[in-house]
Structures are given as C-alpha cells and as structure tokens.
Short mmCIF file of C-alpha atoms in Angstrom, two decimals:
data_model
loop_
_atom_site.label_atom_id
_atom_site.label_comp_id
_atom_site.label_asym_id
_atom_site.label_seq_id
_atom_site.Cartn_x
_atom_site.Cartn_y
_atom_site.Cartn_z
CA UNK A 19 48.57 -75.43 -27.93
CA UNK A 20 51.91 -76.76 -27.87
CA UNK A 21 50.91 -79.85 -25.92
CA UNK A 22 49.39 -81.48 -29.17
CA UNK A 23 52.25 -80.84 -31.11
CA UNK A 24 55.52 -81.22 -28.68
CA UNK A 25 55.57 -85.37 -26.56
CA UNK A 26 57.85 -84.36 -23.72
CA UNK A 27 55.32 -83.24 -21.45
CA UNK A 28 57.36 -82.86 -18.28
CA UNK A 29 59.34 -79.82 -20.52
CA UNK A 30 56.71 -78.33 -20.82
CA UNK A 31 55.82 -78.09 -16.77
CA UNK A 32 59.11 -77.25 -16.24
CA UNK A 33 58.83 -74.36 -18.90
CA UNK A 34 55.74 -73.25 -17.20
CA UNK A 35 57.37 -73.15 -13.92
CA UNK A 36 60.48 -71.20 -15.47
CA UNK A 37 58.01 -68.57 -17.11
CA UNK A 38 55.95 -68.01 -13.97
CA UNK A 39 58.74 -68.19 -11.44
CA UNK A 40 61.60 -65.98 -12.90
CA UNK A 41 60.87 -62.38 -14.26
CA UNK A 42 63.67 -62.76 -17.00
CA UNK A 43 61.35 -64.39 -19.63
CA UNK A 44 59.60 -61.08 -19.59
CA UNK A 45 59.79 -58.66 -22.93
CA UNK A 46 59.52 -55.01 -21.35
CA UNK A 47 60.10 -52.83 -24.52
CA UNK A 48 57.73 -54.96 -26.75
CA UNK A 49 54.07 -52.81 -27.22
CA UNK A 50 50.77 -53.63 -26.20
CA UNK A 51 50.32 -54.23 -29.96
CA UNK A 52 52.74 -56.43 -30.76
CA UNK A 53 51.79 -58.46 -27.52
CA UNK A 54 48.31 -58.53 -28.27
CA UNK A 55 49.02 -59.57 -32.19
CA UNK A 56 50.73 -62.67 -30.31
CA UNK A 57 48.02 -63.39 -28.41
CA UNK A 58 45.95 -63.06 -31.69
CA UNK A 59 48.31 -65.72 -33.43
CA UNK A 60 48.00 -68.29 -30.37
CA UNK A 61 44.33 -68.00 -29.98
CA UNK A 62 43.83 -68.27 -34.11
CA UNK A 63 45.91 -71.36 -33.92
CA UNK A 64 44.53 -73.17 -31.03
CA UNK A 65 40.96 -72.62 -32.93
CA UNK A 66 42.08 -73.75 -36.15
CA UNK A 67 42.81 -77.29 -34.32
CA UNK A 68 39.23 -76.85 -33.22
CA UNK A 69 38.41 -76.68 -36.55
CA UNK A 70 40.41 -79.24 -37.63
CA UNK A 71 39.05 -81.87 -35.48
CA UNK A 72 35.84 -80.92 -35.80
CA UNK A 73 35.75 -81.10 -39.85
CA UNK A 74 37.55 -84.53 -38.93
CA UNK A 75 35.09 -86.26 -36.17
CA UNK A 76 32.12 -85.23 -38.94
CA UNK A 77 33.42 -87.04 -41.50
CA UNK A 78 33.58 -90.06 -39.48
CA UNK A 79 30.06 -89.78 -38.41
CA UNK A 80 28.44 -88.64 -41.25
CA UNK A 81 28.85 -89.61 -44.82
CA UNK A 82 28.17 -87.21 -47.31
CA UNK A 83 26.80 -88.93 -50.68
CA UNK A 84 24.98 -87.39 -53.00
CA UNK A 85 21.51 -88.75 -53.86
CA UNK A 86 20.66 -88.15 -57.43
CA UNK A 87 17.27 -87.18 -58.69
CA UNK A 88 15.29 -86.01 -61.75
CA UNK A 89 12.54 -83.85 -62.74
CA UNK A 90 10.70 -84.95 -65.55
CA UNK A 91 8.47 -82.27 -67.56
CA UNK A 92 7.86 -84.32 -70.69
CA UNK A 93 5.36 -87.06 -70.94
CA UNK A 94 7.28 -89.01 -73.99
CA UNK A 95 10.73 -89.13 -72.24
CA UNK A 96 8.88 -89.84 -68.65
CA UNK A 97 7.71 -93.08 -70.07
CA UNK A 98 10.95 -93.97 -71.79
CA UNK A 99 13.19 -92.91 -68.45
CA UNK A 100 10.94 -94.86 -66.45
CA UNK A 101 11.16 -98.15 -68.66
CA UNK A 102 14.68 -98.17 -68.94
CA UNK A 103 15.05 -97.26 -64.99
CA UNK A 104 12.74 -100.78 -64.94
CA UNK A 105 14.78 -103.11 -66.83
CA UNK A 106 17.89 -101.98 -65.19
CA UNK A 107 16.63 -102.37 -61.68
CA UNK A 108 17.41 -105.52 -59.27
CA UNK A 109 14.14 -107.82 -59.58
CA UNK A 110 14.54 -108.65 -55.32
CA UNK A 111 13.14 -105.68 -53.14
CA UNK A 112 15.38 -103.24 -51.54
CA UNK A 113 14.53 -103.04 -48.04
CA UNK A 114 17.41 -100.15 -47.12
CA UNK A 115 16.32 -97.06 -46.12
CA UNK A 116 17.58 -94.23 -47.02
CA UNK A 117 18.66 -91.49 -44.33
CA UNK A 118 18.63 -87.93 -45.09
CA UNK A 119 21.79 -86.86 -43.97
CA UNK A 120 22.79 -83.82 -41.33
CA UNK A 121 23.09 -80.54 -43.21
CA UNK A 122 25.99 -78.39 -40.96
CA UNK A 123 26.96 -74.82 -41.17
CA UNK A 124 29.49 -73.25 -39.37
CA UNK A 125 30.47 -70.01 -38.37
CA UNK A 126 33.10 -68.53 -36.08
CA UNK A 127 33.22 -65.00 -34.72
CA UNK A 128 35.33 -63.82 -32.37
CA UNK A 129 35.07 -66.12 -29.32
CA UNK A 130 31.85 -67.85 -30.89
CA UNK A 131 31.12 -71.02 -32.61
CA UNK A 132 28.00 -70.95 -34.09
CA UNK A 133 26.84 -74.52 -35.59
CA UNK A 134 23.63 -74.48 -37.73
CA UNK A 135 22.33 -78.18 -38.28
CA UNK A 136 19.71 -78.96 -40.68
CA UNK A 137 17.76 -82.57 -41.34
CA UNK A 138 19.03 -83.85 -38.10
CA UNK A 139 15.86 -84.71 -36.53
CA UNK A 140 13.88 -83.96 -33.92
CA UNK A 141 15.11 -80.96 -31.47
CA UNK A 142 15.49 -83.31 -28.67
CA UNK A 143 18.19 -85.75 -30.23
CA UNK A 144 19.78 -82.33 -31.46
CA UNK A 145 20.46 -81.47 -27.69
CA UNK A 146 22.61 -84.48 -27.57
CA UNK A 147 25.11 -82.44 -29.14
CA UNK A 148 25.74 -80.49 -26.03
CA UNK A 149 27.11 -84.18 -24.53
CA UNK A 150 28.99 -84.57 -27.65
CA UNK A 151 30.95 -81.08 -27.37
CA UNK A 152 31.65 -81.64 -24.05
CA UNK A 153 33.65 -85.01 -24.43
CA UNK A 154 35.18 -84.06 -27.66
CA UNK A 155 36.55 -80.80 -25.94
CA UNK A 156 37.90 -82.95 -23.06
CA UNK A 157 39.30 -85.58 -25.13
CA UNK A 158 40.87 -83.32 -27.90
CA UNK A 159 42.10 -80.39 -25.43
CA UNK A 160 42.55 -81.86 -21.64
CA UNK A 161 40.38 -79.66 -20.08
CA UNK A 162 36.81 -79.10 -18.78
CA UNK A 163 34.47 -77.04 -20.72
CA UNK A 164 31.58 -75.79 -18.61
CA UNK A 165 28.09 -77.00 -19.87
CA UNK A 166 26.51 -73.92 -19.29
CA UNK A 167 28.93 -72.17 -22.23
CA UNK A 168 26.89 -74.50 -24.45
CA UNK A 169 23.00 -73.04 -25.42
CA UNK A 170 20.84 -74.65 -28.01
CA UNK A 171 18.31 -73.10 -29.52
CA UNK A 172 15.44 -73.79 -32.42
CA UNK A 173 16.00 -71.44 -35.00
CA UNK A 174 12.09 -71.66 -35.97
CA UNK A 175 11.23 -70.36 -32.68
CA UNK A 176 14.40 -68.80 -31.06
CA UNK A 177 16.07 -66.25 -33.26
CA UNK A 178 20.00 -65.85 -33.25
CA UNK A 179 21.51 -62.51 -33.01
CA UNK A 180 25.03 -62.64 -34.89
CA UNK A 181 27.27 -60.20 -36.92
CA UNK A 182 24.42 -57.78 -36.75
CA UNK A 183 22.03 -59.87 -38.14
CA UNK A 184 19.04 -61.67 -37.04
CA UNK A 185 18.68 -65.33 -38.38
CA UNK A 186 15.92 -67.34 -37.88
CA UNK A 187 14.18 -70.06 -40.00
CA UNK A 188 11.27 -70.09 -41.83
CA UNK A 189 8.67 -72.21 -44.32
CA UNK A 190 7.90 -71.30 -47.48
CA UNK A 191 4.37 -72.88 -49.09
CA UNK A 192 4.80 -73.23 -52.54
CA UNK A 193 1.89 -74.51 -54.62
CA UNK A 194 2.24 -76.45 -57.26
CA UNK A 195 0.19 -78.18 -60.16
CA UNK A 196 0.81 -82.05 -61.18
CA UNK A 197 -0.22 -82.83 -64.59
CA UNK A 198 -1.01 -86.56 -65.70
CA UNK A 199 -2.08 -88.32 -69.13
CA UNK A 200 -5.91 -87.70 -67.74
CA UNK A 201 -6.05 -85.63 -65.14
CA UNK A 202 -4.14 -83.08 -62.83
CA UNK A 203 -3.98 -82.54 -58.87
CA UNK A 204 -2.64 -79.64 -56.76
CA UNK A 205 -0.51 -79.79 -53.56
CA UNK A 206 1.70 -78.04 -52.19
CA UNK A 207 5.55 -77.62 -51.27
CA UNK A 208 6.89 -76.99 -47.65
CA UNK A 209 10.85 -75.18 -48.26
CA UNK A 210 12.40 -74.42 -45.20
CA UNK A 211 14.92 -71.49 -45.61
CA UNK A 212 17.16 -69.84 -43.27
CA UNK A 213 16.40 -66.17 -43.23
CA UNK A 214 17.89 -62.99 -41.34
CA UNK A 215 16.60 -59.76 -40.86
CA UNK A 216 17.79 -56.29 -39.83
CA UNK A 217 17.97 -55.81 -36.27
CA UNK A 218 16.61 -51.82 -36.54
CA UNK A 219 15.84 -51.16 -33.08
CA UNK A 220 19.26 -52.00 -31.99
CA UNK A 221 20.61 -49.84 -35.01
CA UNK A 222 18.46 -46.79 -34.35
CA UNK A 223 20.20 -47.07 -30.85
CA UNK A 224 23.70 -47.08 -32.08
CA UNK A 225 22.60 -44.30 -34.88
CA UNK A 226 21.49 -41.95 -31.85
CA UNK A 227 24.52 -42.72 -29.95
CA UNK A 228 26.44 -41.23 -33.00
CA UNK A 229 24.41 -37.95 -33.34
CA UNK A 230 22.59 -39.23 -36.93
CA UNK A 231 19.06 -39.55 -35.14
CA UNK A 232 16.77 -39.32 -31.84
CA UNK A 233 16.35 -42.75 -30.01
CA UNK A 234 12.62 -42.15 -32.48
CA UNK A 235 14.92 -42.90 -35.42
CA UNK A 236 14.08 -39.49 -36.35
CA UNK A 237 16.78 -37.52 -38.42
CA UNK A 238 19.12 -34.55 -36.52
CA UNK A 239 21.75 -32.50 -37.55
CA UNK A 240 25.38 -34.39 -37.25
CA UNK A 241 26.66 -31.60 -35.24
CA UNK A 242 30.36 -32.97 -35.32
CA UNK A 243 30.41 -32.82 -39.46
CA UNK A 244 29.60 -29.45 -39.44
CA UNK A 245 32.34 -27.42 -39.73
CA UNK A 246 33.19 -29.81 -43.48
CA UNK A 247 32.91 -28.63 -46.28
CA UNK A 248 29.68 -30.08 -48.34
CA UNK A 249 31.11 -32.15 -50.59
CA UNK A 250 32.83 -33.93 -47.65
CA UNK A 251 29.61 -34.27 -45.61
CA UNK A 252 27.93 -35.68 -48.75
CA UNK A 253 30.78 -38.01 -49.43
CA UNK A 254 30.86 -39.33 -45.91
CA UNK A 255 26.89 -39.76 -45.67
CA UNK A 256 27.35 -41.63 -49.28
CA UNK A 257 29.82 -43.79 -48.08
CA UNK A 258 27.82 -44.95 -44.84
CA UNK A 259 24.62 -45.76 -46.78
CA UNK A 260 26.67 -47.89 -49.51
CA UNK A 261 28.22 -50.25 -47.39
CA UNK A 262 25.44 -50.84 -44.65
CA UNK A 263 23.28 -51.26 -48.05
CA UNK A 264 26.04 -54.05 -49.04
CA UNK A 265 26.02 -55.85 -45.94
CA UNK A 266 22.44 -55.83 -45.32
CA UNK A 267 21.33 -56.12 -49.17
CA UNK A 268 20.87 -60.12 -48.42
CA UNK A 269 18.37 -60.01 -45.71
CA UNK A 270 14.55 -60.70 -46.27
CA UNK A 271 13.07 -57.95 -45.66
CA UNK A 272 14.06 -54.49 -46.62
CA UNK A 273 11.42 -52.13 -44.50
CA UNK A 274 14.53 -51.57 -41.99
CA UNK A 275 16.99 -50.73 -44.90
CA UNK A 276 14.53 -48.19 -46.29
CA UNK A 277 14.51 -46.94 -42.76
CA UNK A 278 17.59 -46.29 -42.43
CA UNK A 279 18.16 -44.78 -45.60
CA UNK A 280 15.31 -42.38 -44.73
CA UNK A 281 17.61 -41.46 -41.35
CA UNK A 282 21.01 -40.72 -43.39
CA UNK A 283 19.34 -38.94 -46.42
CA UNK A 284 17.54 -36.36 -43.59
CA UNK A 285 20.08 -36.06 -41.49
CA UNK A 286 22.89 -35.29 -44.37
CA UNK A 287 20.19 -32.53 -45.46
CA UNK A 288 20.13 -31.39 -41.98
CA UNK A 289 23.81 -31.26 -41.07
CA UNK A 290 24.43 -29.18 -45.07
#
C-alpha cells in the first residue's frame, strides 16, 4: 500500500526489517478490535486503488458514447422525421461500423470481485480477461496473482452464487406487431436480462440450523423463544419476515419467498 504512494523504496525495506526484527514496534495493550479495525482500514484502502485503476484502464479501452435512437408510433411525423433525417444526411456512404460497446458491472464483497460483462462478444474472447487481470495486477501491485484465483463463467449456463442470491441470465421473447401504410408483420424481440433467484435449499438449511424448521422446511417450535412473552415472539417473527421479504422482494421468482413465509408464520404459531 504504501509503496504507490511513498518513492524511497529502500525505507521502506529497512522499515520492514525494523518491524520484523525488533519486538518494540509491537502495541501489547491495543484489542483484537482495534487491531482488526486497522487491518480493515489497510485492506479497504489497498482495494480502493484496485478500484481506482480499474475504473481508469476501462476508460482507456472503452469509450462510452451514447447512441441515440427513436421510436416512431405515428405515421405523419415518421414521414416528416425521416425526410428531414434525408436532407441533412452526408450524400457519400458511411462505411464505419458501429461497435456495441462492453456493458460492465461490478461488485465487491468481502474478498470478491465480481465483474459482470455484457455485449462483449463471444465467451471465448471474454476469457481473455483472465490474461488481462493477471498483467494489470502485476503491473499495478508488484506481485504475482495466481491464475487459478481467476474463474470465468457464462452466466446463461453457469449460475453465480453471491450475497445470498442466485444470478443467472436469461432471454425474454417478446412479440411484437409492425404496422405499415398497407400491411403489418409480426416478429419477435430477444431481451436478455440478468435475473436472481432465492437460493431455498440452502436457506431451509440455515433455518433448521436455527430451530425455525426440519431440514423438510417443515415448521417446529423455536424452543429458545419460549420462555418470551407473546408479543415479543410475534415481534421478533415480524421482524425476520420483513427484512428477508426486503432483500429478496427483487428476485424473479417468489415460490421460495412464499415458502419461507409459510415456515415463520407456522413456526411463530408453534413456539406461542
């Protein structure tokens, strides 16, 4: 961290020798907390470099322009848009074509950088990222970054487990009806979305660890909330069911929330 911020280098092997040699750099009445709250600072700053160069080197590769277009409903100002798009166009052809440009998402959690890259291609030429992580992180940091640390997956066939989620992508046919002056044809619309779903098995596991079900999913009695009083037990139960319904309100398909609504409601009846 401090080697891409501080030039002397040989200071900073001769601080490293200090700190490892000599027992007097060491803080004996500071708490596992604080130390760990440290760490937490160091490890937050040496990723927000990442970050930094990251959000840097794309800009450099990619540039990310706009393409206007319209959608034209009405036949009158179709014809009009379309002459005046006419007389203000370059009589000599245009033989540029026009690349669709990479669409990235990132997300960090914890100790895992997740990118998400849309419109890039073909999966093969998306593997060639793996080669480009591992001589940005030797060129940025100094250091080796094993190859194996590095997975890449198709989202379309290979669903990602993350912040209790399952994401995966999917294709939406939309039909649709194109009306002319005459005559009218149908076709239809391919949207690709990005989609996540409840992972239910693995929460029926971690429900039945807590006492709230049977590794079934069915409901039991949570034995430890007994000896509350009912309003308690009910205001605990509410509270559970409101905020998994938050964080899981976005996902596709809602056959595992239901589920696991039908687990708290039986079990809070069950442990009054």
């Amino acid at each position: 961290i401090c080697r891409k911020h501080i030039l002397d280098i040989s200071f900073l092997h001769l601080l490293r020798l200090m700190l490892h040699t000599s027992n007097n750099f060491r803080l004996p009445n500071s708490s596992n907390r604080v130390r760990n709250l440290f760490y937490c600072f160091l490890w937050n700053f040496f990723t927000q470099s990442i970050e930094y160069c990251l959000i840097h080197l794309w800009k450099q590769i990619y540039k990310f322009q706009c393409t206007p277009f319209w959608f034209l409903f009405d036949k009158t100002e179709f014809i009009r848009k379309i002459q005046s798009v006419l007389k203000k166009s370059n009589p000599r052809p245009d033989r540029t074509i026009s690349r669709k440009n990479c669409l990235i998402h990132y997300v960090r959690s914890k100790n895992h950088l997740i990118l998400v890259i849309d419109g890039g291609g073909d999966f093969e030429s998306i593997k060639d990222w793996k080669i480009l992580f591992i001589i940005f992180w030797s060129k940025y940091f100094h250091s080796w970054l094993d190859p194996c640390r590095i997975s890449v997956k198709n989202l379309s066939n290979n669903p990602l487990s993350i912040l209790g989620y399952i994401l995966y992508t999917k294709n939406d046919l939309i039909k649709i009806r194109i009306r002319f002056f005459d005559f009218s044809i149908d076709t239809s619309l391919v949207i690709r979305g990005f989609c996540g779903i409840i992972p239910i098995i693995s929460l029926i596991r971690s429900l039945a660890k807590e006492g709230f079900c049977n590794t079934l999913g069915r409901p039991i009695c949570k034995l430890s909330w007994t000896t509350l009083t009912d309003n308690e037990i009910i205001y605990r139960f509410d509270r559970i069911m409101r905020n998994i319904f938050y964080y899981y309100s976005g996902c596709c398909k809602k056959k595992g929330l239901y589920q696991l609504q039908y687990i708290f409601r039986f079990s809070c009846a069950k442990t009054l």
